[in-house]
Amino acid sequence: MLRPAHQLQLQLQAQQQQQQAAAGSVAVATLDTSAITENLHGTLEWLDSELATVTLLEPAATARCTEAAKMHASRAAQLHETLCKTAQEYKVLDDRINTVGSAAVRIAERLEGLDQHQQRAQQALELLAYFGELNVPTTQSGAPQQRSAVFTDAKRIAQLVRVVKQLTALGQELADSPKTAMARVAIEGHANQVENSLLQSFEKALDVRDAGKMKEFAALLYELNGGESCLKLYIQKQDMFFDPNSRIRDESLAKSPVDCPESGKFVDPRLDQFYEDVLRCCAQEWLLIQKVFFNAVFVMSELVRRIIEERITDFVGFLLQPTTDIGVHLRVLNFLMLETRNRLISQLGEYNVGEVVAKAVDSMLKPYQDSYIAKELSWLQQSFQRDLGDFNKKKKHFTLETVQEGSVVDLDSDIVTLEVVLNLIHATKEACTRCCNVSYLTQIPGNCSKLFLLLLDTCGTGYFDAAFTQLERLGISQAAASDTQAAHVKAIHVFFRFSQVLTQAVVLLMRHFNEEILPLISSSANDHARCNDAMEQFLERQESKVVFGLNLSIDSICKKVASILEDQKKSDYKVKESEMPSFSVSAAICSVVEFVSAQYQVISRTLDGQNLDTFLDELGLRLHAIVKEHLMQVTVSPGAGGMQLMRDLVALKDMVFGWWLKRPSVVVVVGPGSSGTGGATSSPNLGPANAAGLNLPASATAFEQLVELTKVFVLPVKNLGSLLSDSPHLNSLDAQELLSFVKLRSDYEPDWLGKHFF
């Protein structure tokens, strides 16, 4: 029906091709459109006729489609209904299949149960037959009853084990029946016979270490009675338990001599060798146990427990015999604790028996731990007494004559030394280290506090208190106050060396307490408080000794200085105008400077820090007071006498300032000044800025002020009134005190008060 249109399309394509072919020529042909128009009209007519035909056929086609749709829907409904019926029938069939299957399962279970019941009934009949057989000992003729093959055939030992076990259970159930007594006796006899036979076979296999046979017989014995007899036999057959030579070797090893140094790390080769042998045996037996016993861990735990309770306990007893030296005993015990924890328990724990090992070891070591602290205190006391032995000998022969004059650092001439304290602390540290290893965890604070309190008591009462008492008994106080300079210097030397060692010992003890003891006792409030209180009391007692010695030293030095100044004549500063003035320091002041400088050499080498600053300042103030009091008793002539006094006081001031020039805690400005003989190479220039802003000790300021006061003997009388206001060092001086110095002038007249003062 579409042929005309197709032909039209072909004609148009042919014309287009002709036009393209003629495009290159000069003349262009004219398109003939009449034929195309004619074909187009023909095509339209054909299309109209086709449209009319389709319009006529459309109602019939629609009716046929509707009918076909109805038929399809009806058929689909029929198919759906058929499928629903089929599904329902399938469900019914499935339910019937399930029902039949469940019934089949129940039937099978019943059949199986019946089979089991039948087997049990058969076994019960056989068991009753065996039981009845054993309950008849003889035949009617008196001959022995013939037994079943299970009781006589050695090859059926496995079956016999099961039969005997079942018969034993049956006999226990019928124990109340007197008629079964004969059977029970026979059953017990067979059980013992079977067990003994299996044990003998197991023992033979064990002797040759045949793991396969051992496993077979061990399994039968376990089935028979739980395997307890087999386990006992296996453990008893270990050489370490039944061989007497093994015990002899262990005892010989434990009692063999060993080098045990008093200090340093101690290693006991005997224990190393013993534990090496024990661990080797355990490793060897573990390989066999795994092959033989199904409950290998339990068997290994029983073996290890027996080894610890018997062999190791005996060896430890030999090592720690009561007759052993207590020091060696404690060092061996400490090494035993460390080696047992770090080596034995650790390596045996690889067999999953760590809990059993820990309990057995705790039980073994408990007696030694319970008695440990008493032995440790006893050893520490003995160690202290040994360290104090030389001190006690020296104390008996110590006199001032044993002190070498001028040797301020000679330890051999000291009644106490720091070395003794270091030895005491070292022994305590060793004891505390053992205490942490040996003591129960809960007892460590209490035990360590006991050790530290013993150390404090020994250092205090046994050492420093005893030394101080010896010094007092020898009359050190009287020697310090002696007029003999040699005896005085020795006494001061002894006191300051004692104070120095005591101070250094206190520092060491406090460091030991804070770094070593405190971390060990901090978990116990009571022990912490007790040690703190003891430490405070110790410090108070030792401080009182130091204070006493320092005060005694200052008193003795001042008394000696006052004694030297008493030799000076009251008229030494009353120089006549006709006499030639002296340009040197007076003899008395030279003696004072020489004496005090010698004491300073001792003091500066035995005291340090704030203690030295405090002591020197107090000594300087006391010397200032003595010198000032001495000046109130002399007469000074103006001019030459005043200059002589100024030279003497400058020498004393240079001596005092010489102390502070070497102290880092004091700031002194050194400037030009007069020279002296007090050991100082330069004189501090104490101007207004110095007094106002520098960190000067009171003793230095006091001597500077005293030197400034000597101007009253040099200045003319008319200038004395302005001395207080013009001198910055005398601003704080009372006018009456200045007047008391003015009255020392040899030319003093009472009417000066109205003319030049007030």
Coordinates of C-alpha atoms in Angstrom, one line a residue, residues 118-134 148 150-151 156 159 163 166-167 170:
Q118 CA 18.3 -54.6 75.2
Q119 CA 22.0 -54.1 75.4
R120 CA 21.8 -52.9 79.0
A121 CA 19.6 -55.8 79.8
Q122 CA 22.1 -58.1 78.2
Q123 CA 24.9 -56.5 80.1
A124 CA 22.9 -56.7 83.3
L125 CA 22.3 -60.3 82.7
E126 CA 26.0 -60.9 82.0
L127 CA 26.9 -58.8 85.1
L128 CA 24.4 -60.8 87.3
A129 CA 25.8 -64.0 85.9
Y130 CA 29.4 -62.9 86.8
F131 CA 28.1 -61.8 90.2
G132 CA 26.4 -65.1 90.8
E133 CA 29.4 -66.9 89.6
L134 CA 31.6 -65.1 92.1
S148 CA 34.5 -67.4 83.1
V150 CA 37.1 -62.9 81.4
F151 CA 38.5 -63.6 84.8
R156 CA 41.0 -59.7 78.0
Q159 CA 37.1 -56.1 79.4
V163 CA 33.5 -55.9 84.5
Q166 CA 30.7 -52.6 87.2
L167 CA 30.7 -55.5 89.7
L170 CA 26.9 -53.5 92.1

